[in-house]
Coordinates of C-alpha atoms and ligand atoms in Angstrom, one line a residue:
X21 CA 32.0 -8.6 -13.5
X22 CA 28.8 -9.4 -11.6
X23 CA 29.1 -9.0 -7.9
X24 CA 25.9 -10.7 -7.0
X25 CA 24.2 -13.3 -9.1
X26 CA 21.0 -15.2 -8.7
X27 CA 20.9 -18.3 -10.8
X28 CA 17.6 -20.1 -11.5
X29 CA 16.0 -19.3 -8.2
X30 CA 12.7 -21.1 -7.6
X31 CA 10.5 -20.8 -4.5
X32 CA 7.1 -22.4 -4.0
X33 CA 4.7 -21.6 -1.2
X34 CA 1.6 -23.7 -0.6
X35 CA -0.5 -23.0 -3.7
X36 CA 1.8 -20.4 -5.2
X37 CA 4.9 -20.5 -7.3
X38 CA 6.5 -17.3 -5.9
X39 CA 9.7 -17.5 -8.0
X40 CA 10.1 -19.5 -11.1
X41 CA 13.7 -19.9 -12.2
X42 CA 14.7 -16.3 -11.7
X43 CA 18.2 -15.4 -12.8
X44 CA 19.8 -11.9 -12.7
X45 CA 23.1 -10.2 -11.9
X46 CA 23.9 -7.1 -9.9
X47 CA 27.1 -5.0 -10.2
X48 CA 29.0 -3.9 -7.1
X49 CA 28.4 -0.4 -5.9
X50 CA 25.2 0.0 -7.8
X51 CA 21.6 0.6 -6.8
X52 CA 19.6 -2.1 -8.5
X53 CA 15.9 -1.6 -8.8
X54 CA 13.5 -4.6 -8.4
X55 CA 10.1 -3.8 -9.6
X56 CA 6.9 -5.7 -10.3
X57 CA 3.2 -5.8 -9.5
X58 CA 2.2 -6.9 -6.0
X59 CA 2.8 -10.6 -5.7
X60 CA 5.5 -10.6 -8.4
X61 CA 8.0 -12.2 -6.0
X62 CA 10.2 -9.2 -5.1
X63 CA 10.1 -9.6 -1.3
X64 CA 10.5 -13.3 -1.7
X65 CA 13.7 -12.8 -3.7
X66 CA 15.0 -10.3 -1.2
X67 CA 14.2 -12.6 1.7
X68 CA 16.0 -15.5 0.1
X69 CA 19.1 -13.4 -0.3
X70 CA 18.7 -12.3 3.3
X71 CA 18.3 -15.8 4.7
X72 CA 14.7 -15.4 5.7
X73 CA 13.5 -18.0 3.2
X74 CA 15.4 -20.8 1.6
X75 CA 15.1 -21.3 -2.1
X76 CA 13.7 -24.7 -3.3
X77 CA 16.3 -24.7 -6.0
X78 CA 18.8 -22.4 -7.7
X79 CA 22.0 -20.8 -6.5
X80 CA 23.3 -17.4 -5.3
X81 CA 26.8 -16.3 -6.0
X82 CA 28.7 -13.4 -4.3
X83 CA 31.9 -12.5 -6.1
X84 CA 31.7 -15.9 -7.9
X85 CA 31.4 -17.9 -4.6
X86 CA 28.2 -19.8 -4.1
X87 CA 26.5 -18.8 -0.9
X88 CA 23.4 -20.2 0.7
X89 CA 22.4 -18.3 3.8
X90 CA 19.8 -20.2 5.7
X91 CA 19.2 -17.7 8.5
X92 CA 19.3 -13.9 8.7
X93 CA 22.3 -14.3 11.0
X94 CA 24.2 -16.3 8.4
X95 CA 23.3 -13.7 5.8
X96 CA 24.6 -11.0 8.0
X97 CA 27.9 -12.8 8.3
X98 CA 28.0 -12.8 4.5
X99 CA 27.5 -9.0 4.5
X100 CA 23.8 -9.1 3.5
X101 CA 21.1 -7.2 5.3
X102 CA 17.5 -6.4 4.5
X103 CA 15.4 -3.4 5.5
X104 CA 11.9 -4.9 5.7
X105 CA 8.5 -3.6 4.6
X106 CA 7.0 -4.6 7.9
X107 CA 8.2 -3.8 11.5
X108 CA 11.3 -5.8 12.1
X109 CA 12.1 -4.9 15.7
X110 CA 10.7 -5.5 19.2
X111 CA 8.4 -2.5 19.5
X112 CA 8.7 -2.2 23.3
X113 CA 12.5 -2.3 23.4
X114 CA 14.4 1.0 23.0
X115 CA 16.1 2.0 19.8
X116 CA 19.5 1.3 21.5
X117 CA 18.4 -2.1 22.7
X118 CA 17.1 -3.1 19.3
X119 CA 20.3 -1.9 17.6
X120 CA 22.5 -3.9 19.9
X121 CA 20.2 -6.9 20.4
X122 CA 22.7 -9.4 19.1
X123 CA 25.5 -8.2 21.3
X124 CA 24.4 -6.2 24.3
X125 CA 27.3 -4.5 26.1
X126 CA 27.6 -5.8 29.7
X127 CA 29.4 -4.9 32.9
X128 CA 29.5 -7.2 35.9
X129 CA 26.6 -9.2 34.6
X130 CA 24.4 -6.1 33.9
X131 CA 23.6 -4.4 30.7
X132 CA 25.9 -1.4 30.4
X133 CA 23.4 1.3 29.7
X134 CA 25.8 4.1 28.9
X135 CA 27.9 1.9 26.6
X136 CA 24.7 0.7 24.9
X137 CA 23.6 4.3 24.3
X138 CA 26.9 5.4 23.0
X139 CA 27.1 2.5 20.6
X140 CA 23.6 3.2 19.4
X141 CA 24.4 6.9 18.9
X142 CA 27.4 6.0 16.8
X143 CA 25.4 3.6 14.6
X144 CA 22.7 6.2 14.1
X145 CA 25.2 8.9 13.4
X146 CA 26.8 6.7 10.7
X147 CA 23.6 7.0 8.7
X148 CA 22.9 10.6 9.7
X149 CA 19.8 9.7 11.8
X150 CA 18.9 12.1 14.5
X151 CA 17.0 9.7 16.7
X152 CA 16.9 9.4 20.5
X153 CA 18.3 6.0 21.3
X154 CA 16.2 5.7 24.5
X155 CA 12.8 5.9 22.7
X156 CA 10.9 2.7 22.4
X157 CA 11.0 1.6 18.8
X158 CA 7.2 1.3 18.8
X159 CA 6.9 5.1 19.2
X160 CA 8.8 5.9 16.0
X161 CA 7.2 6.6 12.6
X162 CA 7.7 3.9 10.0
X163 CA 10.2 6.1 8.3
X164 CA 12.3 6.6 11.4
X165 CA 12.0 2.9 12.2
X166 CA 13.4 2.1 8.8
X167 CA 16.3 4.5 9.4
X168 CA 17.1 2.4 12.5
X169 CA 16.9 -0.7 10.4
X170 CA 19.3 0.9 7.9
X171 CA 21.6 1.9 10.8
X172 CA 21.6 -1.7 12.0
X173 CA 22.4 -2.9 8.5
X174 CA 25.3 -0.5 8.0
X175 CA 26.5 -1.0 11.5
X176 CA 26.9 -4.7 11.0
X177 CA 29.2 -4.0 8.0
X178 CA 26.6 -5.1 5.4
X179 CA 27.9 -4.8 1.8
X180 CA 24.6 -5.7 0.3
X181 CA 21.4 -4.1 1.5
X182 CA 18.0 -5.0 0.3
X183 CA 15.4 -2.2 0.8
X184 CA 11.9 -3.5 0.5
X185 CA 9.5 -0.7 -0.5
X186 CA 11.3 1.7 1.8
X187 CA 9.2 4.8 0.9
X188 CA 5.7 3.2 0.9
X189 CA 4.9 5.0 4.2
X190 CA 7.4 7.9 4.2
X191 CA 6.6 11.6 4.1
X192 CA 8.1 13.6 1.3
X193 CA 10.8 15.0 3.6
X194 CA 11.7 11.5 4.9
X195 CA 11.9 10.3 1.3
X196 CA 14.3 13.0 0.4
X197 CA 16.5 12.1 3.4
X198 CA 16.4 8.4 2.4
X199 CA 17.4 9.1 -1.2
X200 CA 20.4 11.1 0.1
X201 CA 21.4 8.2 2.3
X202 CA 21.0 5.7 -0.5
X203 CA 23.3 7.8 -2.7
X204 CA 25.8 8.1 0.1
X205 CA 25.8 4.3 0.8
X206 CA 26.4 3.7 -2.9
X207 CA 29.3 6.2 -2.9
X208 CA 30.8 4.1 0.0
X209 CA 30.7 1.1 -2.3
X210 CA 27.7 -0.7 -0.9
X211 CA 25.4 -2.6 -3.3
X212 CA 21.7 -1.9 -2.9
X213 CA 18.7 -3.8 -4.1
X214 CA 15.9 -1.3 -4.0
X215 CA 12.4 -2.8 -4.2
X216 CA 9.6 -0.4 -5.1
X217 CA 6.7 0.0 -7.4
X218 CA 7.1 3.7 -7.7
X219 CA 8.6 4.3 -11.1
X220 CA 9.6 7.9 -10.6
X221 CA 11.8 7.1 -7.6
X222 CA 13.5 4.2 -9.3
X223 CA 14.4 6.3 -12.3
X224 CA 15.8 9.0 -10.0
X225 CA 17.8 6.7 -7.9
X226 CA 18.8 3.4 -9.5
X227 CA 21.4 2.3 -12.1
X228 CA 19.8 -1.0 -13.3
X229 CA 16.3 -2.2 -13.2
X230 CA 14.9 -5.8 -13.0
X231 CA 11.3 -6.5 -13.7
X232 CA 9.6 -9.5 -12.2
X233 CA 6.1 -10.7 -13.2
X234 CA 4.2 -13.6 -11.6
X235 CA 7.4 -15.0 -10.2
X236 CA 9.3 -14.8 -13.5
X237 CA 12.3 -12.6 -14.6
X238 CA 11.1 -10.4 -17.4
X239 CA 14.0 -8.0 -18.0
X240 CA 17.1 -6.5 -16.5
X241 CA 18.1 -3.2 -18.1
X242 CA 20.2 -0.1 -17.5
X243 CA 17.9 2.7 -16.3
X244 CA 19.5 5.0 -18.9
X245 CA 18.4 2.7 -21.7
X246 CA 14.8 2.1 -20.7
X247 CA 11.7 4.3 -20.1
X248 CA 8.9 4.3 -17.5
X249 CA 6.3 3.3 -20.2
X250 CA 8.5 0.4 -21.3
X251 CA 8.9 -0.8 -17.7
X252 CA 5.1 -0.6 -17.0
X253 CA 4.5 -2.7 -20.1
X254 CA 7.0 -5.3 -18.8
X255 CA 5.4 -5.3 -15.4
X256 CA 1.9 -5.9 -16.4
X257 CA 2.5 -7.8 -19.6
X258 CA 0.2 -5.5 -21.7
X259 CA 0.0 -1.9 -22.6
X260 CA -1.8 0.3 -20.1
X261 CA -4.3 2.4 -22.1
X262 CA -5.9 5.4 -20.5
X263 CA -9.5 5.3 -21.5
X264 CA -12.4 7.5 -20.7
X265 CA -14.7 5.9 -18.1
X266 CA -18.0 4.7 -19.5
X267 CA -20.1 6.1 -16.7
X268 CA -19.4 9.7 -17.9
X269 CA -21.6 9.3 -21.0
X270 CA -24.5 7.7 -19.0
X271 CA -27.6 9.5 -17.8
X272 CA -27.5 10.2 -14.1
X273 CA -30.2 8.8 -11.9
X274 CA -31.9 10.2 -8.7
X275 CA -29.9 11.7 -5.9
X276 CA -28.8 8.8 -3.7
X277 CA -26.9 10.7 -1.0
X278 CA -27.2 14.3 0.1
X279 CA -26.0 16.3 3.0
X280 CA -26.5 19.9 4.1
X281 CA -24.7 21.7 6.8
X282 CA -22.7 18.6 7.7
X283 CA -20.5 19.7 10.6
X284 CA -18.2 18.1 13.1
X285 CA -16.6 20.5 15.6
X286 CA -12.9 20.7 15.1
X287 CA -13.0 18.8 11.8
X288 CA -15.3 20.3 9.2
X289 CA -18.1 22.9 9.0
X290 CA -21.1 23.3 6.9
X291 CA -20.4 20.9 4.1
X292 CA -23.0 20.4 1.5
X293 CA -22.8 17.5 -0.9
X294 CA -24.9 15.3 -3.1
X295 CA -24.2 12.2 -5.2
X296 CA -26.6 10.8 -7.7
X297 CA -27.0 7.3 -8.9
X298 CA -24.4 6.5 -11.6
X299 CA -22.2 9.3 -10.4
X300 CA -18.6 9.3 -9.1
X301 CA -17.9 12.4 -7.1
X302 CA -14.4 13.1 -5.9
X303 CA -13.4 14.7 -2.7
X304 CA -10.0 16.4 -3.0
X305 CA -7.9 18.4 -0.5
X306 CA -4.6 18.3 1.2
X307 CA -4.0 15.9 4.2
X308 CA -5.9 17.3 7.1
X309 CA -8.5 19.2 5.1
X310 CA -11.2 17.0 6.6
X311 CA -12.0 14.7 3.7
X312 CA -11.7 11.3 5.5
X313 CA -13.6 12.8 8.5
X314 CA -16.5 13.7 6.2
X315 CA -16.9 10.2 4.8
X316 CA -16.5 8.7 8.3
X317 CA -19.2 11.0 9.6
X318 CA -21.5 10.0 6.8
X319 CA -20.9 6.4 7.7
X320 CA -21.9 7.0 11.3
X321 CA -18.4 6.9 12.8
X322 CA -18.5 10.4 14.3
X323 CA -20.8 10.8 17.3
X324 CA -20.3 14.6 17.3
X325 CA -21.4 15.1 13.6
X326 CA -24.5 17.1 12.9
X327 CA -26.3 18.1 9.8
X328 CA -29.1 16.8 7.5
X329 CA -28.2 13.7 5.6
X330 CA -30.5 11.9 3.3
X331 CA -30.0 8.5 1.6
X332 CA -32.4 7.5 -1.1
X333 CA -34.4 10.5 0.0
X334 CA -34.9 9.2 3.5
X335 CA -33.3 11.0 6.5
X336 CA -30.3 9.3 8.0
X337 CA -29.6 9.6 11.7
X338 CA -25.9 10.4 12.1
X339 CA -23.6 8.7 14.6
X340 CA -24.7 5.1 14.0
X341 CA -23.0 2.6 11.8
X342 CA -26.0 0.4 12.0
X343 CA -28.3 3.1 10.6
X344 CA -25.8 3.9 7.9
X345 CA -25.6 0.2 6.9
X346 CA -29.4 -0.2 6.9
X347 CA -29.7 2.9 4.7
X348 CA -27.5 1.3 2.1
X349 CA -24.1 3.0 2.7
X350 CA -20.7 1.2 2.6
X351 CA -17.3 2.6 3.5
X352 CA -14.0 1.3 2.2
X353 CA -11.7 3.1 4.7
X354 CA -8.2 4.6 4.0
X355 CA -6.4 2.3 6.4
X356 CA -7.6 -1.1 5.3
X357 CA -5.2 -2.8 7.6
X358 CA -6.7 -1.2 10.7
X359 CA -10.2 -0.5 9.7
X360 CA -11.2 -2.2 6.5
X361 CA -10.3 -5.8 6.9
X362 CA -9.7 -8.3 9.7
X363 CA -6.3 -9.5 8.4
X364 CA -6.4 -12.7 10.5
X365 CA -9.6 -13.9 8.8
X366 CA -9.5 -15.6 5.5
X367 CA -10.6 -14.0 2.2
X368 CA -14.0 -15.6 2.2
X369 CA -14.8 -14.5 5.8
X370 CA -13.6 -10.9 5.1
X371 CA -15.7 -10.7 1.9
X372 CA -18.8 -12.0 3.7
X373 CA -18.3 -9.7 6.7
X374 CA -20.6 -6.9 5.7
X375 CA -23.1 -9.1 4.0
X376 CA -23.5 -11.5 6.9
X377 CA -26.9 -10.1 7.9
X378 CA -28.1 -10.9 4.4
X379 CA -26.6 -14.4 4.5
X380 CA -27.9 -15.3 8.0
X381 CA -31.1 -17.2 8.5
X382 CA -32.4 -18.1 12.0
X383 CA -29.0 -17.1 13.4
X384 CA -27.0 -19.4 11.1
X385 CA -24.8 -18.3 8.3
X386 CA -25.9 -20.0 5.1
X387 CA -22.4 -21.4 4.1
X388 CA -23.2 -22.4 0.6
X389 CA -24.7 -19.0 -0.2
X390 CA -21.7 -17.4 1.4
X391 CA -19.2 -19.4 -0.6
X392 CA -21.0 -18.7 -3.9
X393 CA -21.4 -15.0 -3.2
X394 CA -17.8 -14.4 -2.1
X395 CA -16.3 -16.5 -4.9
X396 CA -18.4 -14.5 -7.4
X397 CA -16.9 -11.2 -6.2
X398 CA -13.4 -12.4 -5.9
X399 CA -13.6 -13.6 -9.5
X400 CA -15.1 -10.3 -10.6
X401 CA -12.4 -8.4 -9.0
X402 CA -9.7 -10.8 -10.2
X403 CA -8.4 -11.2 -6.7
X404 CA -5.1 -13.2 -6.8
X405 CA -5.2 -15.6 -3.9
X406 CA -4.4 -19.3 -3.8
X407 CA -7.9 -19.8 -2.4
X408 CA -10.7 -17.9 -0.7
X409 CA -9.7 -19.8 2.4
X410 CA -6.2 -18.2 2.5
X411 CA -5.6 -15.7 5.3
X412 CA -6.0 -12.1 4.1
X413 CA -2.8 -10.9 5.8
X414 CA -0.8 -13.0 3.3
X415 CA -2.2 -11.2 0.2
X416 CA -0.5 -8.3 -1.5
X417 CA -1.7 -4.7 -0.9
X418 CA -3.6 -4.6 -4.2
X419 CA -5.4 -7.8 -3.5
X420 CA -6.2 -6.8 0.0
X421 CA -7.8 -3.7 -1.4
X422 CA -9.8 -5.7 -3.8
X423 CA -11.1 -7.9 -0.9
X424 CA -12.0 -4.7 0.9
X425 CA -14.1 -3.6 -2.1
X426 CA -15.5 -7.1 -2.6
X427 CA -16.8 -6.9 0.9
X428 CA -19.1 -4.0 0.0
X429 CA -20.0 -5.4 -3.4
X430 CA -21.2 -8.6 -1.7
X431 CA -23.5 -6.4 0.4
X432 CA -24.8 -4.6 -2.6
X433 CA -25.1 -1.2 -1.1
X434 CA -26.4 1.9 -3.0
X435 CA -23.8 4.4 -1.9
X436 CA -20.1 3.6 -1.6
X437 CA -17.8 5.9 0.3
X438 CA -14.2 5.1 -0.8
X439 CA -11.2 6.6 1.0
X440 CA -8.0 6.4 -1.1
X441 CA -9.1 3.5 -3.3
X442 CA -5.6 2.7 -4.6
X443 CA -3.2 3.6 -1.8
X444 CA -0.3 1.1 -1.8
X445 CA -1.7 -0.5 -4.9
X446 CA 0.5 -1.1 -8.0
X447 CA -0.3 0.1 -11.5
X448 CA -1.9 -3.1 -12.8
X449 CA -4.3 -3.5 -9.9
X450 CA -4.9 0.2 -10.0
X451 CA -6.2 0.0 -13.5
X452 CA -8.5 -2.9 -12.5
X453 CA -9.9 -1.0 -9.5
X454 CA -10.6 2.0 -11.8
X455 CA -12.4 -0.3 -14.2
X456 CA -14.4 -1.8 -11.4
X457 CA -15.5 1.6 -10.0
X458 CA -16.5 2.7 -13.5
X459 CA -18.6 -0.5 -13.8
X460 CA -20.3 0.1 -10.4
X461 CA -21.2 3.7 -11.5
X462 CA -22.6 2.3 -14.7
X463 CA -24.8 -0.1 -12.6
X464 CA -26.3 2.9 -10.9
X465 CA -24.4 3.0 -7.7
X466 CA -23.4 6.4 -6.2
X467 CA -19.7 6.7 -5.3
X468 CA -18.0 9.3 -3.2
X469 CA -14.2 8.9 -3.6
X470 CA -11.6 10.6 -1.4
X471 CA -8.1 10.6 -3.0
X472 CA -4.8 12.4 -2.6
X473 CA -3.8 11.5 -6.2
X474 CA -5.2 14.2 -8.4
X475 CA -4.7 12.3 -11.7
X476 CA -6.8 9.5 -10.1
X477 CA -9.7 11.9 -9.4
X478 CA -9.4 13.5 -12.8
X479 CA -9.5 10.2 -14.5
X480 CA -12.3 8.8 -12.5
X481 CA -14.9 11.4 -11.5
X482 CA -17.7 13.4 -13.0
X483 CA -17.4 16.1 -10.4
X484 CA -14.8 17.0 -7.8
X485 CA -15.5 18.8 -4.5
X486 CA -12.4 20.4 -3.0
X487 CA -12.1 20.8 0.7
X488 CA -9.7 23.1 2.5
X489 CA -9.3 23.5 6.3
X490 CA -12.6 21.8 7.0
X491 CA -14.7 23.8 4.6
X492 CA -15.8 23.3 1.0
X493 CA -13.5 25.4 -1.1
X494 CA -15.1 24.8 -4.4
X495 CA -16.5 22.4 -6.9
X496 CA -15.2 21.6 -10.4
X497 CA -17.4 20.1 -13.2
X498 CA -15.7 17.6 -15.5
X499 CA -15.0 20.2 -18.2
X500 CA -13.0 22.3 -15.8
X501 CA -10.8 19.4 -14.5
X502 CA -7.1 20.1 -14.3
X503 CA -4.4 19.6 -11.7
X504 CA -3.7 23.3 -11.7
X505 CA -7.3 24.2 -11.0
X506 CA -7.6 21.6 -8.2
X507 CA -4.4 22.7 -6.6
X508 CA -5.4 26.3 -6.6
X509 CA -8.6 25.4 -4.7
X510 CA -6.8 23.1 -2.4
X511 CA -4.3 25.8 -1.5
X512 CA -6.9 28.5 -1.2
X513 CA -5.7 30.6 -4.1
X514 CA -8.1 32.5 -6.2
X515 CA -9.0 30.5 -9.3
X516 CA -7.1 31.7 -12.4
X517 CA -9.1 33.8 -14.8
Ligands
ADP30 P1 5.9 -8.9 -3.9 O1 6.9 -8.5 -2.8 O2 6.5 -8.8 -5.3 O3 4.6 -8.2 -3.8 P2 6.0 -11.5 -2.7 O4 7.4 -11.9 -2.9 O5 5.6 -10.9 -1.3 O6 5.6 -10.4 -3.8 O7 5.0 -12.7 -2.9 C1 5.0 -13.5 -4.1 C2 4.0 -14.6 -4.0 O8 4.3 -15.4 -2.9 C3 2.6 -14.0 -3.7 O9 1.6 -14.8 -4.4 C4 2.5 -14.2 -2.2 O10 1.1 -14.3 -1.8 C5 3.2 -15.5 -1.9 N1 3.9 -15.5 -0.6 C6 4.9 -14.7 -0.2 N2 5.2 -15.0 1.1 C7 4.5 -16.0 1.4 C8 4.4 -16.9 2.6 N3 5.2 -16.6 3.7 N4 3.5 -17.8 2.6 C9 2.7 -18.1 1.5 N5 2.7 -17.4 0.4 C10 3.6 -16.4 0.3
MG31 MG1 6.7 -7.2 -1.3

């Protein structure tokens, strides 16, 4: 018998049909995966269950009773809690205060600090979280903050917990801990809805899987009777074919970017590199090897960097973004939320940001030119947004990344430095971004791509440079690409014979 049932749930936001008559059932005591590309409607479905949003139409049943939570508090009283993708607490309050916010223990009109701490400790212990209850929430890593959210959910007696992309910013160790906790909660009879776009973890953890696409329910199946390939096809509505990038067969042009003895004290030493027109060069290495620091230095972000850098055969003075921009460099940074985009601006403004000098005449932005230019790149990148006037913060990760790329395409730079091009991006958008990078190389741009995903570098690049502890550990030509060879260089092991 289904424990939880969604029947014909529809939800519309201005300009978007986020959920279109979605129906599915969830068994008690199972972990139910909810998967779909960015923007498929997963978070919206979770938030409707958790009382954050109200459905326009449709019904939810728990144990055959219709329920309609209209606030998170009402949902909590029904035994439903949600662990959110984004920070859900007051960052400057302590862990204990956040955990007990709804019901602060008091003595003679004052908050009873020791009772507060004791209760928080008990809540944290119940989920095996070793966290100091006195720390301000804002000082915790996202992983630990999520643990506090889970502690709060379990502590309020939740029977159904929605976890929205819980591992998207967790370390490997934190992920292992989370998986253990999820299994334990399931063993205690809780029902979990686990939202993710990481297939491996869904197949390791969940019992059933529901695929959403563009707000529609596509399938609900037992994990045991489906396969990752089948789920991917259901997610994107077409088969994903791995194809060889076209740029690999083109002739390379002149050297666009070169560096010798690139050094930044404490970060990296003596790095040589060159990228030619039409070439995609990868930069591999473990976290901390200095890859991001190198591209940031090339872009003028590191005042301490030294070395000889040439762009289009002209010397580039380091330490100045203005000089880097003028020379024809662009940087799509790793952390697009903090560095790449101004999330409060709309899509048109963000896209035009880097190209503004080219669009400005006598101090005024040429609005018509701006609108045409930005719309052209948004179309080319297939950005899914209700309009270019929509605020960028409301877009999914994949679409934000496309806007971050569009920003540099609009500026038409010769050399693109791209740090983690597909971090937080789902499979469908990933394929589109790869396609786009291939097209850019075919047009003669020079691309230097930092990535932690080895298959990504192997599928994309003509050459891969490997960094280790701030130095260049080696270089692999296309014919020598393999994950094993890359990992050996990354780890500082002698290459296999
Ligand atoms: P997912 O979690 O699967 O990535 P979401 O449920 O967040 O997808 O979003 C589904 C669609 O609804 C997207 O097109 C998104 O832009 C839109 N959307 C989600 N929340 C809001 C909101 N608060 N206001 C406007 N549009 C929204
Ligand atoms: Mg989401």
